[in-house]
Coordinates of C-alpha atoms in Angstrom, one line a residue:
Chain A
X183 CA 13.6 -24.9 -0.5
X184 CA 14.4 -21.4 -1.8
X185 CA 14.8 -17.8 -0.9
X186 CA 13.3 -15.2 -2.7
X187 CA 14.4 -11.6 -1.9
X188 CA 11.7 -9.5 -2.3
X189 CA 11.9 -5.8 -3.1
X190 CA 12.2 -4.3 -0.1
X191 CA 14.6 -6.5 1.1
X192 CA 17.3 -7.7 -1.6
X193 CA 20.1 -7.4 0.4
X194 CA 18.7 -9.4 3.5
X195 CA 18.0 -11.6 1.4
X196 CA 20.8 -12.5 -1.0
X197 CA 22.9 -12.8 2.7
X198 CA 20.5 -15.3 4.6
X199 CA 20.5 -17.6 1.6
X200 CA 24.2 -17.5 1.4
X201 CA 24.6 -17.9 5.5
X202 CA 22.3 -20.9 5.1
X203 CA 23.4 -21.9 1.6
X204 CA 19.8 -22.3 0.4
X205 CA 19.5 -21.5 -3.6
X206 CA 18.0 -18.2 -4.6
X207 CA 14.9 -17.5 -6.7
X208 CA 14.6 -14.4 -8.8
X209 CA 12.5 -11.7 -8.9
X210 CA 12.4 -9.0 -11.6
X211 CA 10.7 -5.9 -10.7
X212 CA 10.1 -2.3 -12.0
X213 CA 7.3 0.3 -11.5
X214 CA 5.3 1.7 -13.8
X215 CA 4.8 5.6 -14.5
X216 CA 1.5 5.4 -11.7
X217 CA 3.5 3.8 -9.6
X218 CA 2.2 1.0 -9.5
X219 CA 4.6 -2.0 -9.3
X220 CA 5.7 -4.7 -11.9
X221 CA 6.9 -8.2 -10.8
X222 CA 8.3 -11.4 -12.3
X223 CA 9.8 -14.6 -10.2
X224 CA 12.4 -16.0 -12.1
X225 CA 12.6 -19.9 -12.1
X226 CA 11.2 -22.3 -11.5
X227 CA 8.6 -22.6 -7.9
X228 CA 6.5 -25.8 -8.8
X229 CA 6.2 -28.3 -5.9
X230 CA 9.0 -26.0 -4.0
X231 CA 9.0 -24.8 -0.7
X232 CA 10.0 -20.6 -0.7
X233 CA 11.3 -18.7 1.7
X234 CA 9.9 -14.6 1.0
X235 CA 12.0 -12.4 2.5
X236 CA 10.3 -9.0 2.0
X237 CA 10.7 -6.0 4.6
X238 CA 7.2 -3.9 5.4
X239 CA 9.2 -0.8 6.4
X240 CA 8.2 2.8 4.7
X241 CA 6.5 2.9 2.6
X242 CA 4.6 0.2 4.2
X243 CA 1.7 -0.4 1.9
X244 CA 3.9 -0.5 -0.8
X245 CA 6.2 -3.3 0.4
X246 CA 3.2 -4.8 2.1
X247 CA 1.3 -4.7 -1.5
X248 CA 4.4 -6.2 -2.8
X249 CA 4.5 -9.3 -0.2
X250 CA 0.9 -10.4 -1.2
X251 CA 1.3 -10.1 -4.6
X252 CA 4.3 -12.2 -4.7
X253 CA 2.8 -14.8 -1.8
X254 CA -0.6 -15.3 -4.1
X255 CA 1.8 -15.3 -7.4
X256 CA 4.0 -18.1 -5.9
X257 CA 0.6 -19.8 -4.8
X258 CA -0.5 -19.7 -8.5
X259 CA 2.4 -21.4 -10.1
X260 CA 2.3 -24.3 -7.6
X261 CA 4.9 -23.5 -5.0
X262 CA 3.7 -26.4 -1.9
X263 CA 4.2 -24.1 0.9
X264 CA 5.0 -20.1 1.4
X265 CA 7.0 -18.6 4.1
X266 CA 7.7 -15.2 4.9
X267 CA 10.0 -13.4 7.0
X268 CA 9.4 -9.9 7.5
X269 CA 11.7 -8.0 10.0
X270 CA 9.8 -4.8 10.9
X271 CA 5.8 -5.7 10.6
X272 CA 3.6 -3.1 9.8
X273 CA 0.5 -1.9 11.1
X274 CA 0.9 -3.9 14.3
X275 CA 0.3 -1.1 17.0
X276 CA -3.0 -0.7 16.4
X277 CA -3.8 -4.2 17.7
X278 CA -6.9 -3.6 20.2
X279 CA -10.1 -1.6 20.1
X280 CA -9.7 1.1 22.4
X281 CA -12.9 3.1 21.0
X282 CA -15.9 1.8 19.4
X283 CA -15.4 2.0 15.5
X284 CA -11.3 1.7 15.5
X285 CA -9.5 0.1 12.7
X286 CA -7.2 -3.1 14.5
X287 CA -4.8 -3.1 11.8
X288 CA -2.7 -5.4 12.9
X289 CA -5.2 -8.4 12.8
X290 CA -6.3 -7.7 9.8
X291 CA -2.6 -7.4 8.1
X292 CA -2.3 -10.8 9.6
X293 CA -5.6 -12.4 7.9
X294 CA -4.1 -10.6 4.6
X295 CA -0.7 -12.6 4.7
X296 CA -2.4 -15.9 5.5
X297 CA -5.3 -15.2 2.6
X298 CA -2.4 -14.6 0.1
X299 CA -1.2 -18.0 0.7
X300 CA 1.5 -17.6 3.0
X301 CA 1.6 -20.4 5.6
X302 CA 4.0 -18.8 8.2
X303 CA 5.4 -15.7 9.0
X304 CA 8.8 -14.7 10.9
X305 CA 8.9 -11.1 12.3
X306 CA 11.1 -9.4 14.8
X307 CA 10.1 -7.5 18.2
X308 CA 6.4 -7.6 17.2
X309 CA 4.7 -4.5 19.1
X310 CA 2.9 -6.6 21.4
X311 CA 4.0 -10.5 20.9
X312 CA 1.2 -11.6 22.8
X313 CA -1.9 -10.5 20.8
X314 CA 0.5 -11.5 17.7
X315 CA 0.3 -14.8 18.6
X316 CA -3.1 -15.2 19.9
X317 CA -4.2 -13.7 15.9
X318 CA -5.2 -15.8 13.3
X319 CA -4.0 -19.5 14.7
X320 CA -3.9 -20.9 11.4
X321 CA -0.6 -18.2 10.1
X322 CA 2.3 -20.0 12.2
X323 CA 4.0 -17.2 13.4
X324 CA 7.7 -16.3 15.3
X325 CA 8.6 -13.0 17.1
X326 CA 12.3 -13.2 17.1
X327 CA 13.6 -10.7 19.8
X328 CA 16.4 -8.8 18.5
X329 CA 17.2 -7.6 22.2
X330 CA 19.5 -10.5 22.0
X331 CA 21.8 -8.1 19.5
X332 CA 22.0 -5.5 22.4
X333 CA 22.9 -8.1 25.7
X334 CA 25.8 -9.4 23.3
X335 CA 27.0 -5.4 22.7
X336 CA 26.4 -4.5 25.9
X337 CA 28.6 -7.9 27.4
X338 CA 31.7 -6.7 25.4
X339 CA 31.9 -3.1 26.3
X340 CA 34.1 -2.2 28.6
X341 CA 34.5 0.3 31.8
X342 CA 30.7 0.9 32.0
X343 CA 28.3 0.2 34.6
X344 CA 24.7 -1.0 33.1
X345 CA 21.6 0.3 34.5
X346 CA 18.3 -0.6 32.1
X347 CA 15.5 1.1 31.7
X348 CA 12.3 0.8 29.7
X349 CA 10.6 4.0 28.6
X350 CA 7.3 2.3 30.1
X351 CA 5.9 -0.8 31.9
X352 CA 4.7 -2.5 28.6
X353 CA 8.7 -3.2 28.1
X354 CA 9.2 -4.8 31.5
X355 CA 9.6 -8.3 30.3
X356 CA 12.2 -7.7 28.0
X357 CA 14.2 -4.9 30.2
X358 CA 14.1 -7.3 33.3
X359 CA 15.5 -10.2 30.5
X360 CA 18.4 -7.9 29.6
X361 CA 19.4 -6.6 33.1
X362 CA 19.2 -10.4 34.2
X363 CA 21.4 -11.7 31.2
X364 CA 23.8 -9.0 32.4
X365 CA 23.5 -9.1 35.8
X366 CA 22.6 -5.2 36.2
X367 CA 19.9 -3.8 37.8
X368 CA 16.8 -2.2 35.8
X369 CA 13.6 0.4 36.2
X370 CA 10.8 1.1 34.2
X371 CA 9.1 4.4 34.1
X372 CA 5.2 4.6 33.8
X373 CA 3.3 5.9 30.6
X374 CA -0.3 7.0 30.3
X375 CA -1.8 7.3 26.7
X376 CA -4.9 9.2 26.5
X377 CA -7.1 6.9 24.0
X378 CA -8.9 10.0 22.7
X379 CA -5.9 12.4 22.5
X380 CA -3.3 9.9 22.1
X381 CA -1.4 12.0 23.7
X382 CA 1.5 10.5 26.1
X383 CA 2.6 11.5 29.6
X384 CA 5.6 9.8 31.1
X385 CA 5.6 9.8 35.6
X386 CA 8.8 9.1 37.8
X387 CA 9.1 5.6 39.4
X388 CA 11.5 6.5 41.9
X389 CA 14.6 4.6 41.4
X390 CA 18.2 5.4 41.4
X391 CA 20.7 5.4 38.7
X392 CA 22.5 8.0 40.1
X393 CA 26.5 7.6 38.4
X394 CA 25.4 4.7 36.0
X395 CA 25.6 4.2 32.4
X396 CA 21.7 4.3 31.2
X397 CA 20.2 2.3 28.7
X398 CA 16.8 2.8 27.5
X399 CA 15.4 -0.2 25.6
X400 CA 12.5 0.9 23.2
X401 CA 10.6 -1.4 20.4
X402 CA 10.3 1.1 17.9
X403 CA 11.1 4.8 17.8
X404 CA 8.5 7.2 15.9
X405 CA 8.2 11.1 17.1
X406 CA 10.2 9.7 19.8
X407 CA 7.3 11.9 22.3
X408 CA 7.9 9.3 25.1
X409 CA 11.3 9.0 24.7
X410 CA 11.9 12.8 25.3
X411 CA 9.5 12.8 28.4
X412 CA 11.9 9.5 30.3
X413 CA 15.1 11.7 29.2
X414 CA 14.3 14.5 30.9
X415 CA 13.0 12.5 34.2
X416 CA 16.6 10.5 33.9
X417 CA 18.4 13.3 33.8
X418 CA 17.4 14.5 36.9
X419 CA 18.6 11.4 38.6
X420 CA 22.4 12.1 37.3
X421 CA 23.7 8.8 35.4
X422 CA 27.1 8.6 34.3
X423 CA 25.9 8.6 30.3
X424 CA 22.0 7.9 28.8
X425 CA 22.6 5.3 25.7
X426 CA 18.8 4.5 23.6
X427 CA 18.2 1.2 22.2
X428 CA 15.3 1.0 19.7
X429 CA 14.9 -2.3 17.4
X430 CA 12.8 -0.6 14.8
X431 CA 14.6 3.0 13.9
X432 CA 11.6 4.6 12.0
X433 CA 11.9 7.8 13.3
X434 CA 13.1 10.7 11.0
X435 CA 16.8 12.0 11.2
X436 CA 15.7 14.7 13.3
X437 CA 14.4 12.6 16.3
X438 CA 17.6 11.4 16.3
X439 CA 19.9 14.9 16.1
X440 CA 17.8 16.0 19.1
X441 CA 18.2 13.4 20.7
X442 CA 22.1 13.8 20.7
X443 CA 21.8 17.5 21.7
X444 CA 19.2 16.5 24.9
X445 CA 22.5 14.8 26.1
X446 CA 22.3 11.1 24.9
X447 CA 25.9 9.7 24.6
X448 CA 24.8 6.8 22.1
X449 CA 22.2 5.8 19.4
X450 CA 21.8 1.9 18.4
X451 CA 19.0 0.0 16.8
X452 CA 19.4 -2.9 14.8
X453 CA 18.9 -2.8 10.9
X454 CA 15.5 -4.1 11.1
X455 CA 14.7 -0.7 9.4
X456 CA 18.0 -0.4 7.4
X457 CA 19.5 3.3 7.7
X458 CA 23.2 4.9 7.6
X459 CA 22.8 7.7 10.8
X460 CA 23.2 5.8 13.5
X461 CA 25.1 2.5 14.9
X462 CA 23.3 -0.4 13.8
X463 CA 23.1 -4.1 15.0
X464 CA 23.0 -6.4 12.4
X465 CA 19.9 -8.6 12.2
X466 CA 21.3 -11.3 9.4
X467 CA 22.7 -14.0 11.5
X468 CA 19.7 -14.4 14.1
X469 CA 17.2 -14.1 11.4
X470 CA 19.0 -17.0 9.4
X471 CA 18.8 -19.0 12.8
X472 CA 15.3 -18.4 12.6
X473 CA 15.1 -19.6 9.4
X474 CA 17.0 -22.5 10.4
X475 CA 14.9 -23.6 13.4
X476 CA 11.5 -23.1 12.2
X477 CA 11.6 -23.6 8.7
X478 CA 14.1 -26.3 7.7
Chain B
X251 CA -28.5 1.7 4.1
X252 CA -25.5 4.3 4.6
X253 CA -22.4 6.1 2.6
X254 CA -18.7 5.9 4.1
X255 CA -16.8 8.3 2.1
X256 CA -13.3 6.8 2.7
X257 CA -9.9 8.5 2.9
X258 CA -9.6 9.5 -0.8
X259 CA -12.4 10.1 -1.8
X260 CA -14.4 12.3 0.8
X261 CA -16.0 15.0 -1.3
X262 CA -17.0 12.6 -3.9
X263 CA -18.6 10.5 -0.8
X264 CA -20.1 13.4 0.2
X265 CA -21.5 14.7 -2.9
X266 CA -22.7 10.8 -4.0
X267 CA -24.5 10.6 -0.2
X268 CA -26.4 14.0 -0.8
X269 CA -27.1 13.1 -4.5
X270 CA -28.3 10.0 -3.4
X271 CA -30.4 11.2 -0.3
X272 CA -28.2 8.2 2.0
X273 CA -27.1 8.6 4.9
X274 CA -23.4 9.4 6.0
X275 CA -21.3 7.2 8.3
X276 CA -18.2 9.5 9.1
X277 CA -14.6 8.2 8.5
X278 CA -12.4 9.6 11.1
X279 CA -8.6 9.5 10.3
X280 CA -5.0 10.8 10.6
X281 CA -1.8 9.1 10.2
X282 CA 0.4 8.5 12.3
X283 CA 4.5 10.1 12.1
X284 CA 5.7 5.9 10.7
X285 CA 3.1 6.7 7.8
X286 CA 0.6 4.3 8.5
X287 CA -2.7 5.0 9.0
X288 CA -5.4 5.1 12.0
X289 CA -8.8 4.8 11.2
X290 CA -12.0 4.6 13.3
X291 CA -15.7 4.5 12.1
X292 CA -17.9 6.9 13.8
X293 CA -21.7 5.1 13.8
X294 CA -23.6 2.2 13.9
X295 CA -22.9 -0.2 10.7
X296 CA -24.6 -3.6 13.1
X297 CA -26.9 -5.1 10.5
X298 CA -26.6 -2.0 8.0
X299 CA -25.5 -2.2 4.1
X300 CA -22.5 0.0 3.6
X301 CA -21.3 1.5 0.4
X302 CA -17.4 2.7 1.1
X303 CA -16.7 4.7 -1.4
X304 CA -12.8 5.0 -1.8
X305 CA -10.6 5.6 -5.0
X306 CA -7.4 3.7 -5.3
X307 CA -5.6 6.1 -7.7
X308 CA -2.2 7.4 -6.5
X309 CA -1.0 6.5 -3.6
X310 CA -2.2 3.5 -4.2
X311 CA -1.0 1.1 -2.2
X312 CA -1.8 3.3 0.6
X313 CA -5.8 3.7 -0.7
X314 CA -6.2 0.0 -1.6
X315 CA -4.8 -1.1 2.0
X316 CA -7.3 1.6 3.8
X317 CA -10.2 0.4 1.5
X318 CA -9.1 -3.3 3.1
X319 CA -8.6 -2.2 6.8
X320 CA -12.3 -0.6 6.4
X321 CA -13.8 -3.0 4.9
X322 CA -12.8 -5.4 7.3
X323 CA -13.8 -3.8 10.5
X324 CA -17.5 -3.0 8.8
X325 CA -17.6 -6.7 8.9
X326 CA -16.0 -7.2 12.2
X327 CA -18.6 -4.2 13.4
X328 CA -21.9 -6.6 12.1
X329 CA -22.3 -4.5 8.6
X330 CA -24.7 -7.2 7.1
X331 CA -23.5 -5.8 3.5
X332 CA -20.3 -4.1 1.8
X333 CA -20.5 -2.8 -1.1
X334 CA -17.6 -0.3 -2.9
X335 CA -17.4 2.3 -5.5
X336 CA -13.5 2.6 -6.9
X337 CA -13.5 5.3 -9.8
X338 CA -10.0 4.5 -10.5
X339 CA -9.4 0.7 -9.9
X340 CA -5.5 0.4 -9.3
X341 CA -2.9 -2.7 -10.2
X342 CA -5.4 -3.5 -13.1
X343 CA -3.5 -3.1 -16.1
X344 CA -1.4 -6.2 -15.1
X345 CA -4.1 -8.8 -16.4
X346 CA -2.5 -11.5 -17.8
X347 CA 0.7 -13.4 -17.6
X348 CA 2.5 -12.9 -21.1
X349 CA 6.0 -14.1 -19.4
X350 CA 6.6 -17.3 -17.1
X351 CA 6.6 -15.9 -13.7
X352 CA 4.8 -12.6 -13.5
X353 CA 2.6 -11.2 -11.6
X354 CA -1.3 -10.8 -12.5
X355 CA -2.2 -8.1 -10.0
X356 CA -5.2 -7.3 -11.2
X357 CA -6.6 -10.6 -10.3
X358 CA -5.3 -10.4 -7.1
X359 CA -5.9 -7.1 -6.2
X360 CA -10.0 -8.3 -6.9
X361 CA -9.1 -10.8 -4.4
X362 CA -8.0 -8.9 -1.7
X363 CA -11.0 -6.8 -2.0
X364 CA -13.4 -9.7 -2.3
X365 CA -11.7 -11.6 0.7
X366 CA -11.8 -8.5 3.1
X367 CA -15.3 -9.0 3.1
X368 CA -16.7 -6.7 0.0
X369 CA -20.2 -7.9 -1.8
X370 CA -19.6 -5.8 -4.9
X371 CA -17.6 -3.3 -6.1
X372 CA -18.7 -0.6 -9.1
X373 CA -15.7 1.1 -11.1
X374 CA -15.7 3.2 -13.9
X375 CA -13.7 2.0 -17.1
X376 CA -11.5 -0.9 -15.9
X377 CA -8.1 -1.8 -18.1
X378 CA -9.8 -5.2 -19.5
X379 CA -13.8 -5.3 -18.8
X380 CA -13.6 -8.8 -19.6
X381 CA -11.0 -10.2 -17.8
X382 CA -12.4 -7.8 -14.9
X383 CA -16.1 -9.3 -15.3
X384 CA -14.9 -12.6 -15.0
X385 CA -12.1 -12.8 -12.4
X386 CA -13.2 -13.7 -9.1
X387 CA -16.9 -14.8 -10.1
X388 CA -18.3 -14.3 -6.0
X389 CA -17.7 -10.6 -6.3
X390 CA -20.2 -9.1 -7.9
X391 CA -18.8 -6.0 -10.4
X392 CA -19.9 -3.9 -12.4
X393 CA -17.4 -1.7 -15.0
X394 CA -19.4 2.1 -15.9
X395 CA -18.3 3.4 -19.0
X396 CA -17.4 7.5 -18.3
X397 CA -17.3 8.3 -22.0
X398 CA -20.8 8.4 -21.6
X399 CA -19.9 12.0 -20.1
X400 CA -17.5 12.8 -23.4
X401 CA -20.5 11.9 -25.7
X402 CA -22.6 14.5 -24.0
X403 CA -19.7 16.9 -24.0
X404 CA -19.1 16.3 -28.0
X405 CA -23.3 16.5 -28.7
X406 CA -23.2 19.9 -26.8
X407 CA -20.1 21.0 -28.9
X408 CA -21.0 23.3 -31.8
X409 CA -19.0 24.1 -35.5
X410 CA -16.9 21.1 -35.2
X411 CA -16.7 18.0 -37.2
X412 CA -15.6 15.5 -35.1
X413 CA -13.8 11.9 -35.8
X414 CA -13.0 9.8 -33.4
X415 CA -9.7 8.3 -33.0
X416 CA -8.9 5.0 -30.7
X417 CA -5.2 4.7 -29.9
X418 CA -5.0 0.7 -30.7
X419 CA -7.5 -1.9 -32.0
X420 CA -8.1 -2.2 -27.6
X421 CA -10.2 0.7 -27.8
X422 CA -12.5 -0.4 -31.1
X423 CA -15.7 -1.2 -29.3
X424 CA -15.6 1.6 -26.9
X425 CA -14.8 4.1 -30.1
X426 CA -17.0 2.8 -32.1
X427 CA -19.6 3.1 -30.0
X428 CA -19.2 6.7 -29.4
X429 CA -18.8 7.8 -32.9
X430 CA -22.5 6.0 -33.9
X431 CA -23.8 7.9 -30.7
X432 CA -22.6 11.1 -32.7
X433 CA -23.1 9.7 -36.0
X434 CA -19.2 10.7 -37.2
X435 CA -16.5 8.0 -38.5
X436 CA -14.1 6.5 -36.4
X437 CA -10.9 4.8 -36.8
X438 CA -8.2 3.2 -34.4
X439 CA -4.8 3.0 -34.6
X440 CA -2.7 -0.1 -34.8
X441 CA -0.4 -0.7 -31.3
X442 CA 2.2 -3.3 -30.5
X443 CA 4.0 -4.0 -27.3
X444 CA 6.9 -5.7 -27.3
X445 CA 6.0 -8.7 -24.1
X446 CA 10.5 -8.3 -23.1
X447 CA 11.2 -4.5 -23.3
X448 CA 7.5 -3.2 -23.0
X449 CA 8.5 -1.0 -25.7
X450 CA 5.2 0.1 -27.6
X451 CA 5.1 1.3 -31.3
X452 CA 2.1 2.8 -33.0
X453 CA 1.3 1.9 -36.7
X454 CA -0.9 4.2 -39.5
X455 CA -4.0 2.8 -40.5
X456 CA -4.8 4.1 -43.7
X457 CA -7.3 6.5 -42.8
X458 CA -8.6 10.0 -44.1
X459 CA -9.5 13.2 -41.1
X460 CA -8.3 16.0 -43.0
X461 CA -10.0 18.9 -42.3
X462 CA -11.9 17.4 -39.1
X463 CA -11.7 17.5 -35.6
X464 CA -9.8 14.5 -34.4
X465 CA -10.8 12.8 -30.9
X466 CA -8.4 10.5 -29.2
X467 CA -10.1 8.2 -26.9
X468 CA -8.2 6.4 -24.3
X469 CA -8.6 4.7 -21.0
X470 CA -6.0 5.6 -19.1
X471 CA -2.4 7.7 -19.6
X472 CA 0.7 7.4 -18.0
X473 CA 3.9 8.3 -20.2
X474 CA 1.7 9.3 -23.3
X475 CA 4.5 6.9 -25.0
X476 CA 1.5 5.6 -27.3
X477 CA -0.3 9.2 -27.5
X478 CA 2.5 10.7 -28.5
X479 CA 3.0 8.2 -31.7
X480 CA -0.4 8.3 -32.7
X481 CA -0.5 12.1 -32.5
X482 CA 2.8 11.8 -34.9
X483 CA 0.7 9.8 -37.2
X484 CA -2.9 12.2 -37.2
X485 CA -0.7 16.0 -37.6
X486 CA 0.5 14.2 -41.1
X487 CA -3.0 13.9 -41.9
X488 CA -4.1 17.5 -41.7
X489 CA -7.2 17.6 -39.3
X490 CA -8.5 20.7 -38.4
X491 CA -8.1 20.6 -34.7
X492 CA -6.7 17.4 -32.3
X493 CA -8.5 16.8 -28.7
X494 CA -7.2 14.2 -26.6
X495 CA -9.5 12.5 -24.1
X496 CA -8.9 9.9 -21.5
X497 CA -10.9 8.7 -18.2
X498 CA -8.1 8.5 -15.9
X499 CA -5.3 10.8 -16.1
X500 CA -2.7 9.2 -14.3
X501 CA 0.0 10.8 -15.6
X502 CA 2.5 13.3 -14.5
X503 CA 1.9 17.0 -15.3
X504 CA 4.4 17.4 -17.8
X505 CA 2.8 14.8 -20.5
X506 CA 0.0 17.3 -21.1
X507 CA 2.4 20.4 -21.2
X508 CA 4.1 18.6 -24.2
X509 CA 0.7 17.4 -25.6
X510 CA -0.1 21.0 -26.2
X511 CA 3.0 21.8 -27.0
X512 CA 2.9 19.0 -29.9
X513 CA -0.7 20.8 -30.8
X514 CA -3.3 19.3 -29.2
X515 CA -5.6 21.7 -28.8
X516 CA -8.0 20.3 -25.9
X517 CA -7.2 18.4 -22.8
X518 CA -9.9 16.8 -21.3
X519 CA -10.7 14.0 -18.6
X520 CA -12.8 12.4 -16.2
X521 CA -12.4 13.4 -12.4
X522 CA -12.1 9.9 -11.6
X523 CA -8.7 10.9 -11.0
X524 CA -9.3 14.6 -9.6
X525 CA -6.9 16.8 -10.9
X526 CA -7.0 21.2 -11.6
X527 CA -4.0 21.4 -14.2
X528 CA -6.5 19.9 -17.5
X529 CA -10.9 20.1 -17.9
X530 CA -12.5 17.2 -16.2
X531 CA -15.8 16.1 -17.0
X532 CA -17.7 14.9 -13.4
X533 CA -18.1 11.6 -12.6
X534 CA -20.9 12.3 -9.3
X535 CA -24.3 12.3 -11.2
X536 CA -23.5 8.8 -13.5
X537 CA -21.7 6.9 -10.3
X538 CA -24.4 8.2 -8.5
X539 CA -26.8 6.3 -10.9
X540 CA -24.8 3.3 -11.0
X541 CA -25.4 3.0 -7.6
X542 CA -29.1 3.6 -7.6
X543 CA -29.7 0.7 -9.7
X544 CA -27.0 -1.8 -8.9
X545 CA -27.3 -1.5 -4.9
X546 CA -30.6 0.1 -3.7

């Protein structure tokens, strides 16, 4: 067994295979003047098992790109089996056909990981863990929920009264596992996407979090439309402070800033989608459990 | 039968479809703010043959994984055939493994292609027409030469006495062929890589063009590391005039400032990369042709 850090993910890499003292594989990689990207695994693969640990965060094709060609590489030169573990997965919101014609990216990322040769696949807070599982049978798959990074932070803080709230019922699973874990109470609000406009309207559920410290738990975090509508409705209802908790931080700094200056007290995501502007909660020692569980 | 001009390559789709006298099957898209794309297929494709026409020149990660995500759902939508035109076929310079360990991309990059569910897929001068013609046997591929369109462009030329120059012994077929369509000499330069540093150095020849007009032909530029040398090599020579000619120019902006600036006095390429800043020969009527007799 060995860990290969791929591009996108080098440090990740080099610090699960040191939490779980598994040697490392190399990989040598450049890019040409096109763009286009150069690769070399150092050492030897043959009759190995390999652990790939390669992010598909921004640019996502790229690093996508960059996981097949390594998975079909290490296929080639006689690695036995091919494992991948890929925190933020990309292309996995458009997983069902709303309108005749639609792309569903997210099954077909799937069949291109298995066809490259890559015989199970760890991801974290998958956009919607049921149809993840239900795809493509013959890809083992994991959805590690990094939720588990928030309960712990939110246990230790002290002096502040919990109330959790998910942006819309799709997250009521996971915000009703939080609240229960902390013994808190918890809400969700109601969202309506319009499949043609895509565009989002958030509606009142009429609870009370009047004096309470808020947290919204969110999967990912793009424009951040959503998010802005639940504020404002939250802020009617006077809590004490608004914290947002997003696994996957691929919004743009701006999101973020006005954010802050709409009267959130606190940013946090984990480092599923590594980045330096807000608190981040780090990812390495569940995903090395992961690791540990399903693949050794 | 019916033409989906895909995400980078609309107005050649178009332009192909009305040449052609095919039907159109509209692509609609927009991406959303993580970067990745949404896609959707406006028409009927259930037992239709589709030819998706979609480049894969910069970005091309980004073009190859749309030309995947489409060809997938055509065959998830009942498309009974899928067939692809690729002027500029991306990750195929990386055709064989010179070091232990690398990645051939260009192999798996036919692959992906052939495992989404494409039939056949035309592109127009292909790094290695050999190793491209016999990778991946099931897809069916056909490589169309574009300096067909620079032979016309020479024959139409008047007052100049042209000789035709091929950067390295790689290009001897393809140069000599051109210069017995024109009836002029030919001679190629003498290229090595080094297989560690990728360093390239270009070596004399022996050969006499004083007083002519000197055509280099090459595939494909990037840095001009190669062009550059061998331009070094023809000014000592005294031709009359130097043109440089390649079918995809991939390279920044700069590289053909500085080729004039080292006097080259014409700039010319195909538009299977579409560019404004150098003269492009067009690629619509001979794709257009290839497609005629390869898929109808």
């Amino acid at each position: 067994m060995r860990i290969l850090p791929g591009t996108s993910s080098t440090e990740l890499g080099l610090n699960i295979a040191s939490n779980l003292k598994i040697p490392l594989l190399e990989l040598e990689f450049k890019y040409f003047v096109s763009g286009e990207s150069y690769l070399r695994i150092n050492g030897s693969v043959e009759n190995q098992e390999i652990i790939v640990i390669q992010n598909t965060s921004p640019p996502q094709e790229k690093n996508l790109m960059e996981l097949l060609l390594i998975a079909s590489t290490l296929n080639e030169l006689g690695a036995i089996r091919v494992h991948c573990l890929v925190p933020y997965l990309c292309y996995a919101r458009s997983d069902k056909r709303r309108l005749t014609g639609e792309v569903t990216s997210h099954q077909i990322t799937l069949d291109l990981i298995h066809k490259s040769g890559i015989d199970s696949l760890i991801t974290a807070n998958v956009h919607n863990p049921e149809i993840f599982l239900n795809t493509n049978k013959e890809l083992k798959k994991y959805n590690i929920d990094c939720t588990q990074l928030l309960i712990t932070k939110l246990e230790q803080s002290k002096g502040k009264d919990w109330f959790i709230v998910g942006p819309d019922k799709g997250r009521y699973n996971e915000v009703r596992n939080i609240a229960q874990n902390l013994s808190k109470p918890f809400a969700t609000l109601d969202k309506y996407r319009d499949p043609h406009t895509h565009k989002v309207s958030v509606q009142d559920t009429g609870f009370d979090c009047r004096d309470k410290d808020v947290v919204i738990v969110d999967d990912e975090i793009l424009s951040g439309g959503t998010v802005f509508a639940a504020i404002e409705i939250l802020k009617q209802k006077k809590p004490s402070s608004i914290t947002y908790f997003c696994v996957h931080a691929l919004s743009m700094e701006e999101v973020f800033d006005k954010m802050k200056q709409v009267g959130v007290t606190d940013i946090i995501s984990t480092n599923t989608i590594p980045r330096t502007d807000i608190e981040q909660l780090d990812i390495t020692q569940l995903l090395s459990e992961s690791i540990w569980e399903n693949f050794l």
